[in-house]
């Protein structure tokens, strides 16, 4: 199958999952999106990541349709807005997501980014949802090093199961402090936009002559090279968008690509690792 990561003591997941950002926005693409997610499951990409924010719940509805009769084969992740991070609002947001997803539980529920509601209250909200069986685990997204330190200091904060952040070859800031800190605690990082899908950087990566030459030598695509690079860390999972069946199959094949030390050093020369603290990239 290819590379897995230990997500918890008793849980191993494939190091590449399926993202759903921008899904559910165009009715004419709905069947294609559903087919892509289902093809991903067939390829072993069992982690499906979505959020109440994506298409204002529309992406969750697409996922819900894709998982009809297949829910037990998927490891389902959704995210909630920071203003829904209080006990009552979190319960209501979770119930709305579950309804759209046509399921009665989430495998992982993430705070989409840090807001004004105290972390202590959010932790209580997540514990309550766990007790009610609505979520199996909880985590955070877009939390920088200092945010994680604050979270870990709260009672129950160490139960955080993942941190989902932007990470790709042209955005390596987390390697300076956040990635090592999470690594020490064996906390998985879920890398969104691992192909620099959003923002101005995709063009530079996909058209880089050096990356194209390296990919050609390895007999893979540049996208597969970029995914293999992201998941070279033992605790990092990549969640590229699952936009078509062919893309999903290409992504799944990247699980079997291994970059050696020479490849990694060559890439470091092209896109150097950070030498100082960088602000967390967020899209």
GROMACS .gro file of C-alpha atoms in nm:
model
  283
    1UNK     CA    1   0.000   0.000   0.000
    2UNK     CA    2   0.278   0.248   0.081
    3UNK     CA    3   0.349   0.484   0.363
    4UNK     CA    4   0.135   0.503   0.678
    5UNK     CA    5   0.159   0.723   0.983
    6UNK     CA    6   0.083   0.637   1.345
    7UNK     CA    7  -0.208   0.863   1.431
    8UNK     CA    8  -0.238   0.730   1.784
    9UNK     CA    9  -0.113   0.431   1.981
   10UNK     CA   10  -0.385   0.213   1.835
   11UNK     CA   11  -0.439   0.378   1.497
   12UNK     CA   12  -0.245   0.375   1.170
   13UNK     CA   13  -0.362   0.577   0.870
   14UNK     CA   14  -0.234   0.627   0.515
   15UNK     CA   15   0.001   0.926   0.488
   16UNK     CA   16  -0.211   1.078   0.208
   17UNK     CA   17  -0.579   1.160   0.244
   18UNK     CA   18  -0.841   1.348   0.045
   19UNK     CA   19  -0.923   1.716   0.080
   20UNK     CA   20  -1.256   1.873  -0.018
   21UNK     CA   21  -1.192   2.248  -0.020
   22UNK     CA   22  -1.390   2.409  -0.308
   23UNK     CA   23  -1.613   2.103  -0.341
   24UNK     CA   24  -1.990   2.153  -0.338
   25UNK     CA   25  -1.971   2.494  -0.507
   26UNK     CA   26  -2.081   2.395  -0.858
   27UNK     CA   27  -2.378   2.168  -0.917
   28UNK     CA   28  -2.240   2.050  -1.252
   29UNK     CA   29  -1.927   1.910  -1.078
   30UNK     CA   30  -2.112   1.724  -0.803
   31UNK     CA   31  -2.111   1.378  -0.961
   32UNK     CA   32  -1.744   1.412  -1.055
   33UNK     CA   33  -1.658   1.511  -0.698
   34UNK     CA   34  -1.853   1.217  -0.553
   35UNK     CA   35  -1.685   0.978  -0.799
   36UNK     CA   36  -1.339   1.114  -0.710
   37UNK     CA   37  -1.393   1.062  -0.337
   38UNK     CA   38  -1.523   0.709  -0.393
   39UNK     CA   39  -1.227   0.630  -0.620
   40UNK     CA   40  -0.996   0.759  -0.347
   41UNK     CA   41  -1.145   0.514  -0.100
   42UNK     CA   42  -1.089   0.234  -0.354
   43UNK     CA   43  -0.723   0.343  -0.379
   44UNK     CA   44  -0.684   0.328   0.000
   45UNK     CA   45  -0.703   0.705   0.067
   46UNK     CA   46  -0.939   0.652   0.359
   47UNK     CA   47  -0.896   0.990   0.531
   48UNK     CA   48  -1.149   1.244   0.401
   49UNK     CA   49  -1.114   1.601   0.530
   50UNK     CA   50  -1.389   1.861   0.508
   51UNK     CA   51  -1.528   2.158   0.704
   52UNK     CA   52  -1.851   2.342   0.776
   53UNK     CA   53  -1.688   2.644   0.606
   54UNK     CA   54  -1.632   2.477   0.268
   55UNK     CA   55  -1.909   2.591   0.033
   56UNK     CA   56  -2.107   2.681   0.348
   57UNK     CA   57  -2.170   2.313   0.423
   58UNK     CA   58  -2.190   2.210   0.057
   59UNK     CA   59  -1.866   2.012   0.069
   60UNK     CA   60  -1.995   1.812   0.366
   61UNK     CA   61  -2.308   1.729   0.166
   62UNK     CA   62  -2.094   1.600  -0.123
   63UNK     CA   63  -1.894   1.385   0.119
   64UNK     CA   64  -2.216   1.258   0.275
   65UNK     CA   65  -2.339   1.143  -0.064
   66UNK     CA   66  -2.004   0.987  -0.152
   67UNK     CA   67  -2.004   0.786   0.172
   68UNK     CA   68  -2.351   0.635   0.141
   69UNK     CA   69  -2.297   0.263   0.204
   70UNK     CA   70  -1.925   0.329   0.254
   71UNK     CA   71  -1.907   0.517   0.587
   72UNK     CA   72  -1.722   0.234   0.761
   73UNK     CA   73  -1.443   0.252   0.502
   74UNK     CA   74  -1.365   0.619   0.562
   75UNK     CA   75  -1.188   0.805   0.843
   76UNK     CA   76  -1.388   1.126   0.846
   77UNK     CA   77  -1.259   1.468   0.954
   78UNK     CA   78  -1.450   1.796   0.972
   79UNK     CA   79  -1.376   2.140   1.112
   80UNK     CA   80  -1.583   2.403   1.293
   81UNK     CA   81  -1.564   2.782   1.298
   82UNK     CA   82  -1.392   2.951   1.596
   83UNK     CA   83  -1.719   3.123   1.692
   84UNK     CA   84  -1.873   2.776   1.733
   85UNK     CA   85  -1.608   2.671   1.985
   86UNK     CA   86  -1.822   2.710   2.299
   87UNK     CA   87  -2.000   2.412   2.455
   88UNK     CA   88  -2.351   2.472   2.315
   89UNK     CA   89  -2.243   2.614   1.980
   90UNK     CA   90  -1.996   2.327   1.924
   91UNK     CA   91  -2.270   2.071   1.986
   92UNK     CA   92  -2.505   2.244   1.744
   93UNK     CA   93  -2.232   2.288   1.479
   94UNK     CA   94  -2.136   1.923   1.513
   95UNK     CA   95  -2.497   1.808   1.479
   96UNK     CA   96  -2.539   2.019   1.162
   97UNK     CA   97  -2.222   1.870   1.015
   98UNK     CA   98  -2.330   1.516   1.103
   99UNK     CA   99  -2.664   1.576   0.933
  100UNK     CA  100  -2.499   1.703   0.614
  101UNK     CA  101  -2.252   1.414   0.622
  102UNK     CA  102  -2.533   1.163   0.683
  103UNK     CA  103  -2.346   0.997   0.967
  104UNK     CA  104  -2.377   0.980   1.345
  105UNK     CA  105  -2.011   1.033   1.433
  106UNK     CA  106  -1.687   1.200   1.318
  107UNK     CA  107  -1.350   1.031   1.354
  108UNK     CA  108  -1.183   1.370   1.411
  109UNK     CA  109  -1.327   1.717   1.476
  110UNK     CA  110  -1.099   2.019   1.440
  111UNK     CA  111  -1.118   2.383   1.554
  112UNK     CA  112  -1.060   2.551   1.215
  113UNK     CA  113  -0.853   2.835   1.358
  114UNK     CA  114  -0.807   2.998   1.694
  115UNK     CA  115  -1.066   3.259   1.789
  116UNK     CA  116  -1.173   3.447   2.103
  117UNK     CA  117  -1.335   3.161   2.293
  118UNK     CA  118  -1.096   3.033   2.563
  119UNK     CA  119  -0.921   2.708   2.475
  120UNK     CA  120  -1.032   2.568   2.810
  121UNK     CA  121  -1.397   2.598   2.705
  122UNK     CA  122  -1.329   2.441   2.364
  123UNK     CA  123  -1.158   2.143   2.528
  124UNK     CA  124  -1.463   2.095   2.753
  125UNK     CA  125  -1.688   2.114   2.446
  126UNK     CA  126  -1.484   1.847   2.266
  127UNK     CA  127  -1.482   1.621   2.574
  128UNK     CA  128  -1.858   1.648   2.591
  129UNK     CA  129  -1.897   1.557   2.222
  130UNK     CA  130  -1.672   1.257   2.280
  131UNK     CA  131  -1.880   1.145   2.577
  132UNK     CA  132  -2.192   1.172   2.361
  133UNK     CA  133  -2.029   0.954   2.094
  134UNK     CA  134  -2.054   1.226   1.828
  135UNK     CA  135  -1.677   1.248   1.779
  136UNK     CA  136  -1.397   0.997   1.836
  137UNK     CA  137  -1.111   1.246   1.862
  138UNK     CA  138  -1.060   1.623   1.847
  139UNK     CA  139  -0.783   1.851   1.729
  140UNK     CA  140  -0.696   2.195   1.593
  141UNK     CA  141  -0.607   2.366   1.267
  142UNK     CA  142  -0.387   2.666   1.186
  143UNK     CA  143  -0.227   2.658   1.532
  144UNK     CA  144   0.129   2.791   1.542
  145UNK     CA  145   0.398   2.690   1.793
  146UNK     CA  146   0.279   2.937   2.060
  147UNK     CA  147  -0.084   2.831   2.014
  148UNK     CA  148   0.010   2.466   2.067
  149UNK     CA  149   0.207   2.553   2.380
  150UNK     CA  150  -0.101   2.732   2.517
  151UNK     CA  151  -0.321   2.435   2.429
  152UNK     CA  152  -0.089   2.178   2.588
  153UNK     CA  153  -0.084   2.378   2.912
  154UNK     CA  154  -0.461   2.354   2.950
  155UNK     CA  155  -0.612   2.062   3.144
  156UNK     CA  156  -0.707   1.804   2.880
  157UNK     CA  157  -0.511   1.986   2.609
  158UNK     CA  158  -0.273   1.696   2.564
  159UNK     CA  159  -0.565   1.493   2.423
  160UNK     CA  160  -0.543   1.702   2.103
  161UNK     CA  161  -0.506   1.441   1.828
  162UNK     CA  162  -0.378   1.651   1.534
  163UNK     CA  163  -0.288   1.996   1.406
  164UNK     CA  164  -0.382   2.077   1.045
  165UNK     CA  165  -0.167   2.349   0.887
  166UNK     CA  166  -0.056   2.474   0.547
  167UNK     CA  167   0.267   2.300   0.445
  168UNK     CA  168   0.433   2.250   0.109
  169UNK     CA  169   0.775   2.284  -0.049
  170UNK     CA  170   0.746   2.660  -0.102
  171UNK     CA  171   0.611   2.715   0.252
  172UNK     CA  172   0.843   2.544   0.501
  173UNK     CA  173   0.809   2.772   0.804
  174UNK     CA  174   0.666   2.500   1.033
  175UNK     CA  175   0.996   2.310   1.012
  176UNK     CA  176   1.164   2.566   1.237
  177UNK     CA  177   0.967   2.510   1.558
  178UNK     CA  178   0.612   2.378   1.512
  179UNK     CA  179   0.699   2.052   1.335
  180UNK     CA  180   0.975   1.952   1.583
  181UNK     CA  181   0.753   2.037   1.882
  182UNK     CA  182   0.468   1.825   1.746
  183UNK     CA  183   0.713   1.549   1.656
  184UNK     CA  184   0.839   1.532   2.015
  185UNK     CA  185   0.483   1.472   2.130
  186UNK     CA  186   0.414   1.233   1.840
  187UNK     CA  187   0.132   1.466   1.737
  188UNK     CA  188   0.036   1.419   1.370
  189UNK     CA  189   0.048   1.719   1.139
  190UNK     CA  190  -0.209   1.722   0.858
  191UNK     CA  191  -0.065   1.927   0.569
  192UNK     CA  192  -0.327   2.114   0.369
  193UNK     CA  193  -0.243   2.258   0.026
  194UNK     CA  194   0.054   2.015   0.000
  195UNK     CA  195   0.070   2.092  -0.373
  196UNK     CA  196   0.043   2.467  -0.306
  197UNK     CA  197  -0.309   2.440  -0.454
  198UNK     CA  198  -0.407   2.777  -0.316
  199UNK     CA  199  -0.223   3.104  -0.360
  200UNK     CA  200   0.049   3.220  -0.594
  201UNK     CA  201   0.307   2.946  -0.542
  202UNK     CA  202   0.165   2.654  -0.738
  203UNK     CA  203   0.292   2.781  -1.072
  204UNK     CA  204   0.648   2.812  -0.945
  205UNK     CA  205   0.653   2.458  -0.808
  206UNK     CA  206   0.481   2.280  -1.096
  207UNK     CA  207   0.691   2.454  -1.362
  208UNK     CA  208   1.028   2.438  -1.182
  209UNK     CA  209   1.272   2.289  -1.439
  210UNK     CA  210   1.476   2.124  -1.161
  211UNK     CA  211   1.173   1.960  -1.001
  212UNK     CA  212   1.046   1.846  -1.339
  213UNK     CA  213   1.386   1.696  -1.420
  214UNK     CA  214   1.400   1.514  -1.084
  215UNK     CA  215   1.046   1.383  -1.127
  216UNK     CA  216   1.132   1.260  -1.478
  217UNK     CA  217   1.437   1.075  -1.345
  218UNK     CA  218   1.220   0.909  -1.081
  219UNK     CA  219   0.949   0.826  -1.333
  220UNK     CA  220   0.683   1.022  -1.144
  221UNK     CA  221   0.491   1.349  -1.180
  222UNK     CA  222   0.592   1.672  -1.007
  223UNK     CA  223   0.275   1.644  -0.796
  224UNK     CA  224   0.384   1.299  -0.676
  225UNK     CA  225   0.731   1.434  -0.599
  226UNK     CA  226   0.580   1.717  -0.392
  227UNK     CA  227   0.353   1.478  -0.200
  228UNK     CA  228   0.637   1.234  -0.133
  229UNK     CA  229   0.843   1.527  -0.004
  230UNK     CA  230   0.568   1.640   0.237
  231UNK     CA  231   0.514   1.292   0.383
  232UNK     CA  232   0.886   1.219   0.425
  233UNK     CA  233   0.836   1.316   0.791
  234UNK     CA  234   0.712   1.027   1.007
  235UNK     CA  235   0.427   1.233   1.158
  236UNK     CA  236   0.301   1.429   0.855
  237UNK     CA  237  -0.005   1.341   0.648
  238UNK     CA  238  -0.084   1.525   0.322
  239UNK     CA  239  -0.444   1.603   0.229
  240UNK     CA  240  -0.449   1.720  -0.134
  241UNK     CA  241  -0.783   1.802  -0.291
  242UNK     CA  242  -0.952   1.506  -0.457
  243UNK     CA  243  -1.068   1.678  -0.775
  244UNK     CA  244  -1.094   1.391  -1.025
  245UNK     CA  245  -1.049   1.015  -1.041
  246UNK     CA  246  -0.719   1.049  -1.228
  247UNK     CA  247  -0.583   1.298  -0.972
  248UNK     CA  248  -0.684   1.073  -0.684
  249UNK     CA  249  -0.512   0.774  -0.844
  250UNK     CA  250  -0.200   0.984  -0.902
  251UNK     CA  251  -0.206   1.099  -0.539
  252UNK     CA  252  -0.245   0.742  -0.411
  253UNK     CA  253   0.054   0.625  -0.616
  254UNK     CA  254   0.269   0.883  -0.434
  255UNK     CA  255   0.235   0.671  -0.117
  256UNK     CA  256   0.485   0.432  -0.272
  257UNK     CA  257   0.741   0.699  -0.370
  258UNK     CA  258   1.045   0.722  -0.143
  259UNK     CA  259   1.290   1.009  -0.171
  260UNK     CA  260   1.647   0.933  -0.066
  261UNK     CA  261   1.886   1.167   0.116
  262UNK     CA  262   2.036   1.293  -0.211
  263UNK     CA  263   1.694   1.391  -0.346
  264UNK     CA  264   1.607   1.574  -0.024
  265UNK     CA  265   1.940   1.763  -0.025
  266UNK     CA  266   1.893   1.867  -0.388
  267UNK     CA  267   1.544   1.994  -0.305
  268UNK     CA  268   1.680   2.184  -0.001
  269UNK     CA  269   1.917   2.373  -0.231
  270UNK     CA  270   1.624   2.481  -0.450
  271UNK     CA  271   1.382   2.560  -0.166
  272UNK     CA  272   1.588   2.610   0.152
  273UNK     CA  273   1.450   2.519   0.495
  274UNK     CA  274   1.379   2.810   0.733
  275UNK     CA  275   1.669   2.949   0.934
  276UNK     CA  276   1.449   3.153   1.168
  277UNK     CA  277   1.095   3.173   1.300
  278UNK     CA  278   0.838   3.240   1.025
  279UNK     CA  279   0.477   3.351   1.071
  280UNK     CA  280   0.242   3.058   1.013
  281UNK     CA  281   0.117   3.052   0.654
  282UNK     CA  282  -0.260   3.042   0.635
  283UNK     CA  283  -0.486   3.035   0.329
   0.00000   0.00000   0.00000
